[in-house]
XYZ file of C-alpha atoms in Angstrom:
615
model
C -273.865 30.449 -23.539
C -272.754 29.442 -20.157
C -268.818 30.759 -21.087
C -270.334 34.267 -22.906
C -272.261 34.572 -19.119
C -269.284 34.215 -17.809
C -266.945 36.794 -19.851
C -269.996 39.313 -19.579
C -269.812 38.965 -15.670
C -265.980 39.705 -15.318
C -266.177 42.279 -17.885
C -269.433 44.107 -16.816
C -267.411 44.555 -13.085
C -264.750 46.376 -14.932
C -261.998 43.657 -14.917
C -260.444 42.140 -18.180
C -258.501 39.168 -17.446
C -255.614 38.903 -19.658
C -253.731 35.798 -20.570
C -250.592 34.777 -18.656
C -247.633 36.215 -18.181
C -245.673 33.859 -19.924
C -246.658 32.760 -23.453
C -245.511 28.969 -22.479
C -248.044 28.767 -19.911
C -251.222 27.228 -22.131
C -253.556 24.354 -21.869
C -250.233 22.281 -23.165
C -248.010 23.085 -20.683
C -249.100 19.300 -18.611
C -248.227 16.451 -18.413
C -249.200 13.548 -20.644
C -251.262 11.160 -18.333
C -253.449 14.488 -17.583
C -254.528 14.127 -21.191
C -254.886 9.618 -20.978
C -257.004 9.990 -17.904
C -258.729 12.998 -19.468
C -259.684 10.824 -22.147
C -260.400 7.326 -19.648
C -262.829 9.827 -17.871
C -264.596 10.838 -21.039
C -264.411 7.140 -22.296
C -266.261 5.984 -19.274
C -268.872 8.650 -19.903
C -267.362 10.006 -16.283
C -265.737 13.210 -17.354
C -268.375 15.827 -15.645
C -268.645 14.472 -12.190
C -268.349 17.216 -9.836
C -264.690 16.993 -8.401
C -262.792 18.883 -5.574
C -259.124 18.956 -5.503
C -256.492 20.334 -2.972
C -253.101 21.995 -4.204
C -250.994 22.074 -1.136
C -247.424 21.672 0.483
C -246.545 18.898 2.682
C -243.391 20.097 4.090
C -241.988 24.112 4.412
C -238.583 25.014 2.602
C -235.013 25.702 3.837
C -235.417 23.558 7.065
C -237.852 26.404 8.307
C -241.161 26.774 9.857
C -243.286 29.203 7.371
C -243.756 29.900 3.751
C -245.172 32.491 1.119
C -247.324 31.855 -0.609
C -247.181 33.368 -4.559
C -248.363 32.789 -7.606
C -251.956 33.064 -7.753
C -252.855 35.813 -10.142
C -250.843 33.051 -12.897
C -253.295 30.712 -11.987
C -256.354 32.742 -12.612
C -254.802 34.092 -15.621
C -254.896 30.527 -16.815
C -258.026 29.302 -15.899
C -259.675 32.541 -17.298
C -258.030 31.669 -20.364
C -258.086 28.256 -20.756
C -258.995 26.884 -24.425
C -257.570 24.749 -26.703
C -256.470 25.508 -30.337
C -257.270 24.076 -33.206
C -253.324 23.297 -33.838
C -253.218 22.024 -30.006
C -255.735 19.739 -30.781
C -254.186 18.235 -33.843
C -251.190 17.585 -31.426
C -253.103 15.830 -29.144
C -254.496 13.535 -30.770
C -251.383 12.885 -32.585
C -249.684 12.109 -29.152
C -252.860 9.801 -28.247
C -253.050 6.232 -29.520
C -255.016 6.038 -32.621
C -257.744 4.157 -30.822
C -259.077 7.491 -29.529
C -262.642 8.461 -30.345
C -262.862 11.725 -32.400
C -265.882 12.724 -30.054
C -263.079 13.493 -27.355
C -261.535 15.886 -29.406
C -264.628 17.421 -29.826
C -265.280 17.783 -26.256
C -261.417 19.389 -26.464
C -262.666 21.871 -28.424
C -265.477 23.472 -26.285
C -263.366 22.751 -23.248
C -263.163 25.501 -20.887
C -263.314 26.490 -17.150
C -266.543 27.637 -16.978
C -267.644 25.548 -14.955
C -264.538 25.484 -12.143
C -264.455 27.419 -8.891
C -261.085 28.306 -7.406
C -260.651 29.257 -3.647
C -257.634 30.318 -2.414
C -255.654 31.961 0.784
C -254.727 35.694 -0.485
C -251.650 36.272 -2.287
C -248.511 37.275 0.295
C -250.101 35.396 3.496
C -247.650 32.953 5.513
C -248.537 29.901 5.317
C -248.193 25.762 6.684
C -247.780 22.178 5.339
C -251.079 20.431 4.434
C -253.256 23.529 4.387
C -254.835 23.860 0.911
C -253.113 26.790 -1.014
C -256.117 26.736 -3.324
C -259.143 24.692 -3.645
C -260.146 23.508 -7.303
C -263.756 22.331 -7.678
C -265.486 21.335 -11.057
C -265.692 18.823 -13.823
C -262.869 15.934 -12.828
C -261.643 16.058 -16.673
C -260.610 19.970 -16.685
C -259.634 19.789 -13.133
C -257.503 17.010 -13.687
C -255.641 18.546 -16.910
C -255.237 21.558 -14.509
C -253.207 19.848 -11.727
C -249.540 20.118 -13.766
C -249.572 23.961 -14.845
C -251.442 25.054 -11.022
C -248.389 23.175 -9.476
C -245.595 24.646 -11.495
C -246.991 28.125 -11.416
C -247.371 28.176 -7.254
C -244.431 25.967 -6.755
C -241.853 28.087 -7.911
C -243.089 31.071 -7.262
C -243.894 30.255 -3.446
C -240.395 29.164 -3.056
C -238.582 31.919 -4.619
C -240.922 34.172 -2.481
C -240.417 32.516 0.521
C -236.190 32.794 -0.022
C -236.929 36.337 -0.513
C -238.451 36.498 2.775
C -235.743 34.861 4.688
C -233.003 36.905 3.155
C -235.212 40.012 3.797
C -235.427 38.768 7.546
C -231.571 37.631 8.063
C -230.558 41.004 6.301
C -232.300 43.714 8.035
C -235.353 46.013 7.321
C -232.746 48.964 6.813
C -230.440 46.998 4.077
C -231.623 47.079 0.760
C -231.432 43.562 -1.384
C -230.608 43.756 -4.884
C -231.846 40.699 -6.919
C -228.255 39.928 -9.267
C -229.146 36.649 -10.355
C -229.858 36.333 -14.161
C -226.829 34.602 -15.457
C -227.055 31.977 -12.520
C -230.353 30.917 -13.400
C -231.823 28.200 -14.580
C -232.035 29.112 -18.086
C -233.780 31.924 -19.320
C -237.562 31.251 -18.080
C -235.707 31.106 -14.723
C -234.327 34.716 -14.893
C -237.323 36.334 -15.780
C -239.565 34.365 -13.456
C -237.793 34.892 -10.570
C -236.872 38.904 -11.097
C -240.797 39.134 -11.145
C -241.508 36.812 -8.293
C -239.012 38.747 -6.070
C -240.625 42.036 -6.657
C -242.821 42.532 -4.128
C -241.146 39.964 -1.622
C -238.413 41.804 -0.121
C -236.131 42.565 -2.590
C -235.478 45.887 -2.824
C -233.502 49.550 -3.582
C -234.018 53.083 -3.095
C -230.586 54.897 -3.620
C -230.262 57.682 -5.301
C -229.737 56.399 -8.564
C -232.479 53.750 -8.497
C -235.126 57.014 -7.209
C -233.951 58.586 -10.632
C -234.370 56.013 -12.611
C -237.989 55.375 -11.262
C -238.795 58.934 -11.660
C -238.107 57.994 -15.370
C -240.377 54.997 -15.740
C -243.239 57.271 -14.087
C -242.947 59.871 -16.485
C -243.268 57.163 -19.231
C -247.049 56.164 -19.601
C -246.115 52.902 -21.869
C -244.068 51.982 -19.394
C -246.433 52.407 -16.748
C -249.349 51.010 -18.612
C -247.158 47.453 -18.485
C -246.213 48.247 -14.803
C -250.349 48.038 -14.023
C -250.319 45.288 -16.408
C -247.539 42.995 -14.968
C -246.360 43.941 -11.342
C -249.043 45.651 -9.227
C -248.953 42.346 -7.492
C -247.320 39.500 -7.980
C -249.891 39.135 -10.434
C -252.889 41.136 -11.061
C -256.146 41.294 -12.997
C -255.879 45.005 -13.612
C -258.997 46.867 -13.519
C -260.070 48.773 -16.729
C -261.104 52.526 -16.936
C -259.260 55.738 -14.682
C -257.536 55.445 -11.728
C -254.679 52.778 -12.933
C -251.828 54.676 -13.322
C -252.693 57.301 -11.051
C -252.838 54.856 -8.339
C -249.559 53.103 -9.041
C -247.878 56.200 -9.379
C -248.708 57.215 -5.812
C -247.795 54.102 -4.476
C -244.128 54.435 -6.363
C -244.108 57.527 -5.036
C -244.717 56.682 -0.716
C -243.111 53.030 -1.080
C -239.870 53.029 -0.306
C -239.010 49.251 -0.553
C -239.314 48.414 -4.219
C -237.464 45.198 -6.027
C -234.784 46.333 -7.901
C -232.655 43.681 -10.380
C -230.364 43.457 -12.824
C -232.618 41.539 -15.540
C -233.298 44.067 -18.632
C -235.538 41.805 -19.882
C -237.925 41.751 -16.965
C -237.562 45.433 -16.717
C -239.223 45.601 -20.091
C -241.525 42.588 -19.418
C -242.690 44.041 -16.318
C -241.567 47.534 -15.298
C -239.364 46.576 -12.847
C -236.396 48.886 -12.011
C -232.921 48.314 -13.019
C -229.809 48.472 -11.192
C -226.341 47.920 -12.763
C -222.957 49.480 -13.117
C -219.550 48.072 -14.466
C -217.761 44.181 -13.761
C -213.496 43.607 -13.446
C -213.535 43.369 -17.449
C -214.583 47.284 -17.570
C -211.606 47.860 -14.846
C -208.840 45.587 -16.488
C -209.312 46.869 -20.173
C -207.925 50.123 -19.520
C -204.041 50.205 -18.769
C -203.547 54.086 -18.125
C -205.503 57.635 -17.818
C -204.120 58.568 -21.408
C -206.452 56.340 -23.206
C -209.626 58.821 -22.234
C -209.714 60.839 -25.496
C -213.024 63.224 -24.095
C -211.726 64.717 -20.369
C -214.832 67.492 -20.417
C -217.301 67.226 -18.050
C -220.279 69.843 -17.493
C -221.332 70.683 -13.911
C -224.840 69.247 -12.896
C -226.392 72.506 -12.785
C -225.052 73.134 -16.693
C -223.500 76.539 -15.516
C -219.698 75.486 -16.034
C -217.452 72.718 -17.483
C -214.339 71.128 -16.594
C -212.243 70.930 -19.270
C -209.798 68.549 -17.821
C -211.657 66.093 -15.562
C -208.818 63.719 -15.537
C -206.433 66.377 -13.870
C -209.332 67.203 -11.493
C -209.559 63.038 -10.158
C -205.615 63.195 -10.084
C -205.516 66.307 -7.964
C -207.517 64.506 -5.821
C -205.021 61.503 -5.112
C -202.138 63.529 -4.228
C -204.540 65.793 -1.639
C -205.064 62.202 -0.264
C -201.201 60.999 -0.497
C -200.513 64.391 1.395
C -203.188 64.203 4.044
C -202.246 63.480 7.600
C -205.332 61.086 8.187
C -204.669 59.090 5.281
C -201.420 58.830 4.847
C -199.830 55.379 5.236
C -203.328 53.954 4.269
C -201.955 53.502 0.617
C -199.167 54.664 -1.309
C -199.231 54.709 -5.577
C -202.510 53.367 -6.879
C -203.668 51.143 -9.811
C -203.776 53.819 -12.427
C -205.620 51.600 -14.509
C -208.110 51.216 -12.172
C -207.713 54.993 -11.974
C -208.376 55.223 -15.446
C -211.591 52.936 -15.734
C -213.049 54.497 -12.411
C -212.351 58.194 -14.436
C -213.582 57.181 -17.613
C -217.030 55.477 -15.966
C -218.286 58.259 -14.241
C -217.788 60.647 -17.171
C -220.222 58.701 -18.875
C -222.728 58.470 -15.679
C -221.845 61.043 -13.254
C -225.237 61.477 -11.729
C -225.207 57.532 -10.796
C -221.618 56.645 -10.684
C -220.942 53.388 -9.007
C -217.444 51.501 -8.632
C -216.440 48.292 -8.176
C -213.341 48.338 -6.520
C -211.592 44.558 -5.750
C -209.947 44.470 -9.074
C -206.474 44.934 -7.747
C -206.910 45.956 -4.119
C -209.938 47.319 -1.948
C -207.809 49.932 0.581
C -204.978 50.255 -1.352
C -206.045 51.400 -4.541
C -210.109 50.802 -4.674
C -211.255 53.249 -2.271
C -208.360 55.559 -3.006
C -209.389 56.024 -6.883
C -213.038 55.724 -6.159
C -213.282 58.553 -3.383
C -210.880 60.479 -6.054
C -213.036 60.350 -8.665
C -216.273 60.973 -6.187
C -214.447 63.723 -4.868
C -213.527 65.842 -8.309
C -217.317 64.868 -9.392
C -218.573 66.388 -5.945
C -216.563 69.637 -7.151
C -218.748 69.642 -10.363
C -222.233 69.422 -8.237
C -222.606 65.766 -8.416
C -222.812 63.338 -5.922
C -221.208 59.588 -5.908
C -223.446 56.537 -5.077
C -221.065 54.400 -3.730
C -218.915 50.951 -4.109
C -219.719 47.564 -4.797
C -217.219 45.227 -2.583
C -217.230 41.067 -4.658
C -214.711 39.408 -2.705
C -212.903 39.187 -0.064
C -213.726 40.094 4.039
C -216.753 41.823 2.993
C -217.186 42.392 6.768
C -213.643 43.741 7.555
C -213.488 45.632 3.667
C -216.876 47.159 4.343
C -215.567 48.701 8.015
C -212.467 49.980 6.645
C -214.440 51.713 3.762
C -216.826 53.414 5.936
C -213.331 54.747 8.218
C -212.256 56.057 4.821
C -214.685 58.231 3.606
C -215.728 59.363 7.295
C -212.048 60.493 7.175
C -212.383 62.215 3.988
C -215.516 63.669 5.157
C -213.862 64.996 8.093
C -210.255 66.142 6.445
C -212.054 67.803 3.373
C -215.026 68.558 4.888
C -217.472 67.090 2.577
C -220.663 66.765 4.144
C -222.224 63.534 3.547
C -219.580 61.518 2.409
C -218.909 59.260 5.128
C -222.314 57.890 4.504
C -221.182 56.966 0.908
C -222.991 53.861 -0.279
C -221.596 50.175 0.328
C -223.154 47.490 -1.888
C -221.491 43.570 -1.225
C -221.403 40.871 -3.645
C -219.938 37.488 -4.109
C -222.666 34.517 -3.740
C -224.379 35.876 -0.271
C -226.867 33.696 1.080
C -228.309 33.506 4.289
C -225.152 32.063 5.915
C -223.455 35.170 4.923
C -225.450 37.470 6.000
C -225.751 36.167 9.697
C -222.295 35.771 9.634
C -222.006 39.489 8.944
C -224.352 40.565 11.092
C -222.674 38.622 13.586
C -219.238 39.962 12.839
C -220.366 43.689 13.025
C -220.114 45.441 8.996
C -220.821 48.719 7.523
C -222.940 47.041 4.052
C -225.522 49.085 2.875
C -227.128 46.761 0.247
C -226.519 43.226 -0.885
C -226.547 41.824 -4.148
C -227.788 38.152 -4.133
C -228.112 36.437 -7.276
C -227.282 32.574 -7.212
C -228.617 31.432 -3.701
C -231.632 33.525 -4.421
C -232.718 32.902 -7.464
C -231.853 29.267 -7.906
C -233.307 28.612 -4.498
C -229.835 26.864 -4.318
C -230.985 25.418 -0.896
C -233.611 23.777 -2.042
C -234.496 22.836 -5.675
C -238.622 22.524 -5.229
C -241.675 23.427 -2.668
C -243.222 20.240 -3.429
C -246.619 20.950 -4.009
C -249.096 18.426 -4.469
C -252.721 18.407 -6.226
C -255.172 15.456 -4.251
C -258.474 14.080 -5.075
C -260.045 15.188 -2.175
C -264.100 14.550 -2.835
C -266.604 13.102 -5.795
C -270.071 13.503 -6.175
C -269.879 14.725 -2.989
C -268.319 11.733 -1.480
C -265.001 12.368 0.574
C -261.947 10.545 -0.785
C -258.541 9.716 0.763
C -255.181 8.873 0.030
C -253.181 6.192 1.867
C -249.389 5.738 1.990
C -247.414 3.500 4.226
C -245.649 7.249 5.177
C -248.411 9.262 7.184
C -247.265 12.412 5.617
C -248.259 11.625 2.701
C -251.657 10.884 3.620
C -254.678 13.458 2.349
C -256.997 14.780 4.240
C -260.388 14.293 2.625
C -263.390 16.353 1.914
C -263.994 19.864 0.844
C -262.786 21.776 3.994
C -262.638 25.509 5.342
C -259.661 26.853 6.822
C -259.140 29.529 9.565
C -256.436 30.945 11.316
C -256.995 31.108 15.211
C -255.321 33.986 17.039
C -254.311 34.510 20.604
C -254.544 37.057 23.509
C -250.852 38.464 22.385
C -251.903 38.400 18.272
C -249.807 36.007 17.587
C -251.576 32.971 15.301
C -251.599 30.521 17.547
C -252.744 27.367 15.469
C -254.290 26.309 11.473
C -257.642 24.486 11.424
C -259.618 22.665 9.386
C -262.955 21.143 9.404
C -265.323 19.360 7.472
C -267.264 22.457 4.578
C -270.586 22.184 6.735
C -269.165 22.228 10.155
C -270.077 25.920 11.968
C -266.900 28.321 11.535
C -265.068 29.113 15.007
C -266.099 31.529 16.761
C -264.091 34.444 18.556
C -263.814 33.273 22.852
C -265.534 29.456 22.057
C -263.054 26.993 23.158
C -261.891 24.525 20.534
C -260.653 20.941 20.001
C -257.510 21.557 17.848
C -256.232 18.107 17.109
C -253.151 16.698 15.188
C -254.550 15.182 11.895
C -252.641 11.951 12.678
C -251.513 11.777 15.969
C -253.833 10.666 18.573
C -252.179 12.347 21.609
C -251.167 16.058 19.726
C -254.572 17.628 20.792
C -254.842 20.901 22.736
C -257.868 24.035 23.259
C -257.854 26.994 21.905
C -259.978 30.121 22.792
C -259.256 32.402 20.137
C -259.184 36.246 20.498
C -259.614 36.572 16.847
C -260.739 34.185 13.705
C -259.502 34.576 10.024
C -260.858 32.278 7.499
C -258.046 31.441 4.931
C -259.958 30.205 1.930
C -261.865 32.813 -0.347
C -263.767 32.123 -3.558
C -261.154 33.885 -6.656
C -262.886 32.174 -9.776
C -266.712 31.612 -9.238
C -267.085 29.998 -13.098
C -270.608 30.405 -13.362
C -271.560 30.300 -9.884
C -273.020 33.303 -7.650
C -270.079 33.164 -5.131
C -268.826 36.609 -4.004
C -265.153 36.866 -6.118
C -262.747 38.414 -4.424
C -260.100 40.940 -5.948
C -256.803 40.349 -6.511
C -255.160 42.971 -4.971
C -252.523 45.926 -5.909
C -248.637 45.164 -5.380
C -248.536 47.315 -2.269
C -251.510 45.062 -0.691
C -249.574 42.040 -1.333
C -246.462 43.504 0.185
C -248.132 44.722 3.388
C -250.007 41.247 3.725
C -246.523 39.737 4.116
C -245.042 42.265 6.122
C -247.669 42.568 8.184
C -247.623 38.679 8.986
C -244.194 37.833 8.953
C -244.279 40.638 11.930
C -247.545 38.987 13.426
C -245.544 35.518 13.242
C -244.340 34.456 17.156
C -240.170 35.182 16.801
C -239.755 31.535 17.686
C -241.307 30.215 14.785
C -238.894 32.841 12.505
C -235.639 32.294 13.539
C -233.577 30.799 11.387
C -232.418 28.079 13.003
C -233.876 25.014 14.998
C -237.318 27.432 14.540
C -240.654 25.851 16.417
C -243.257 24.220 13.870
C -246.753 26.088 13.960
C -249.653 23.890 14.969
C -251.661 22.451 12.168
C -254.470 21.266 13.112
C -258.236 19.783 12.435
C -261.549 19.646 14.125
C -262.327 16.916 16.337
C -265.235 16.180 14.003
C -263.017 15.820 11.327
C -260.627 13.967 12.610
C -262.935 11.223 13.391
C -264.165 11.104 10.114
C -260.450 11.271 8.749
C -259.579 7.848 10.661
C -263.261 6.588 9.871
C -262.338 7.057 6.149
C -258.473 5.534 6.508
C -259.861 2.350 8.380
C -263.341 1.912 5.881
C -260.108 2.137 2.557
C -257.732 0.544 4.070
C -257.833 -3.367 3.122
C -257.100 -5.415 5.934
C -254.160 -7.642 6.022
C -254.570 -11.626 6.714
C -251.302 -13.461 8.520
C -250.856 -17.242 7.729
């Protein structure tokens, strides 16, 4: 009864929660001493004590100062779905010694989260080591066989989302990030994962090409139906009845900044738009213009056709070896190059893109690709650009843009010194200082390895702690302080200063009075005595809000739309003091708890602690 009053709730407000994303993710996907303390708890008659768990972070990624957090909708989509099968059951007690009672299986079978609560900071805010991400309270038995799959789905996610953040940040708001990464990744799961995670974080693309393409996935309502579905935010429960699509077509249509990758799968997965073009192999196989068979080529308004597009491109090149500006820039070009260049954008005029370091960038590359741009600008279409994989992207990049702004100016082509300039070749954030720092003419970046492998760091290292039972705080010790827990069920606000900047995290003890805008405030370091300062805050945001209310009357918040999420993390990586951003030797925030709570902290380590004898 109590789970049928809970599906009627969700459903009579209009929301269907679907299962997650990925099919993997199910009450199996934990580890096994989950399921032997599941059963010790049930054994010892203990398993529906009233339990509140922590999932939090003790440390922030890539030797920096903030993270994002991601991954929440998963979660929920979990929990709402949580319940064993009959054949997951069988497995289980397979796994289990044969000791097990069967009445534990039983209780298996009408497990769900029914019972569970789930407060959590919103999806897209920044946020700091040892504040809880989300806050699990219910039963200890289903909040224990919780802990693995809540873990895995916000650790990777926050991570990828926070490398999307700092590439976002070292590139530039004006540079758009291309997310290139699905044959670097760890394995499949990995791909698809991360080409959702990155969508609303930064990664990005709206050149001419990609707007067509999205115009195409609007007009499709399938397609859009799965774009609701999957990527309104980095997960979403999607309301039911009118306004869906309607509402996520406007927001394609004003937002600019959408994640673009290279991942087909995902883009049928989760309506995310795809970006690709050709790689050396489609250069090298051709050897010479004679092998294109078909040289026809209709105008883009369909009112004339050039028979003879191949004599078009080469009438182009020797205009360009007979130019004042450009001669001496390059003499005879790779005419295989030539060839592949000639035969791509036949097939894809409207969105042709070249790669052009097969044989050599100014010599040949941008020769034969403004050629071929050049004889399909005669024909009404327009060229998106070059994609630059090795070399001096920097120094390639400059003498690209010199080229076309001297075609543009010889042939008088408006437009085409702004051509498009895409750069490849295993960018990170190193790279894209250095380029910055070096002066470059790059229009958009195509990360795949460093971002989607998180190649700087392999894990966020989220943690899940015991943090009260029965309403009785509990602590965990470790000879390292950092790994020490901070017990109780807490709230957690954000305190703001005169400039808007957050100035400092807090938490206190669940019945303490919340801050108050102007009152001045103990802040204190959870561990160390003398790291204590006041705070009168200008403005107070509490960071915890209830997502899952079981069958409690707490207020639920939404999950909100993909362009929410995005602002939220705009909006406060912008709000973040630059200090605490910058990439290198960046200044910690200030975590920090009540003075009432950190006396009961220290109360709690030195009542636990056993005290040592010396002989």
């Amino acid at each position: 009864m109590v789970v049928e009053k809970v599906i009627a709730k969700w459903n009579c407000s209009g929301r269907v929660v679907e299962g997650p994303t990925n099919p993997m993710v199910t009450p199996l996907l934990t580890d096994l001493y989950q399921f032997t303390m599941a059963y010790a708890y049930w054994k010892a008659n203990k398993h529906q004590e009233r339990a509140v768990f922590d999932l939090y972070f003790r440390k922030n990624p890539f030797g920096g100062e903030y993270t994002v957090f991601a991954g929440l909708e998963e979660c929920i989509r979990l929990i709402a779905n949580f319940k064993f099968t009959e054949d997951e059951i069988s497995f289980i007690r397979e796994i289990l010694p044969g000791s097990c009672e069967d009445g534990f299986f039983d209780y298996l079978r009408g497990l769900d989260c029914s019972e569970v609560e789930v407060y959590a900071i919103a999806e897209g805010s920044v946020v700091f080591p040892k504040v809880p991400l989300l806050r699990i309270e219910g039963p200890i038995a289903v909040a224990q066989l919780l802990e693995t799959p809540l873990v895995n789905l916000v650790n990777f996610a926050s991570l990828v989302a926070t490398n999307a953040a700092r590439h976002r940040f070292v590139a530039g708001k004006s540079k758009q990030l291309l997310e290139f990464g699905l044959r670097r990744a760890q394995g499949p799961d990995g791909g698809i994962s991360a080409s959702k995670v990155l969508l609303p974080w930064g990664v990005n693309g709206s050149d001419p090409a990609f707007r067509r393409d999205l115009k195409l996935i609007q007009g499709a309502s399938s397609k859009l139906r799965k774009l609701s579905r999957f990527t309104r935010s980095l997960y979403l429960i999607v309301p039911s009845g009118k306004g869906t699509k309607t509402e996520t077509r406007t927001f394609f249509k004003a937002e600019k900044n959408i994640s673009v990758a290279s991942n087909v799968a995902a883009g049928k997965l989760f309506g995310i738009p795809l970006r690709g073009t050709h790689s050396h192999a489609f250069v090298s196989s051709y050897m010479s213009p004679d092998e294109i068979i078909d040289k026809s080529l209709q105008s883009a308004d369909g009112s004339s056709s050039c028979e003879d597009f191949v004599s078009l491109v080469q009438t182009w090149i020797n205009k360009f070896q007979l130019s004042n500006s450009l001669r001496g820039i390059f003499g005879e070009t790779n005419q295989s190059e030539l060839a592949a260049f000639t035969s791509y954008a036949l097939a894809f005029p409207r969105s042709f893109l070249a790669l052009v370091d097969t044989y050599d960038v100014m010599r040949s590359g941008i020769p034969n690709f403004c050629a071929v741009a050049l004889a399909l600008n005669d024909l009404g279409y327009k060229a998106v650009g070059i994609r630059l994989d090795s070399g001096d992207l920097a120094y390639l990049s400059c003498e690209a843009r010199k080229f076309f702004s001297a075609v543009e100016k010889e042939f008088g082509v408006p437009g085409f010194g702004k051509t498009g300039i895409t750069a490849s070749n295993d960018l990170n954030e190193e790279t894209l200082d250095a380029l910055n720092k070096q002066g470059h003419e790059v229009d958009s970046y195509g990360i795949g390895t460093y971002l989607v492998t998180c190649y700087a760091q392999a894990a966020l290292g989220c943690v899940f702690k015991l943090v009260e039972i029965n309403n009785q705080p509990r602590i965990k010790l470790s000879e390292d302080v950092s790994k020490v827990s901070i017990p109780c069920k807490k709230r957690s606000y954000r305190l703001y200063g005169r400039e808007g900047y957050p100035l400092v995290d807090i938490m206190t003890g669940g019945n303490e009075p919340s801050p108050k805008v102007g009152e001045r405030i103990l802040c204190r370091h959870p561990f160390n005595e003398s790291k204590r300062a006041y705070v009168v805050p200008q403005q107070v945001e509490e960071l915890l809000k209830c997502y899952w209310p079981g069958s409690s009357d707490e207020p639920r918040e939404d999950l909100p739309p993909l362009k929410d999420i995005r602002d939220r993390c705009i909006k406060q990586l912008e709000r973040m003091r630059p200090d605490h951003m910058r990439r290198l030797n960046p200044t910690p925030y200030k975590v920090s708890v009540s003075a009432k709570l950190y006396d009961f902290i220290h109360f709690l380590w030195l009542n636990e602690a056993p005290v040592g004898e010396l002989q």
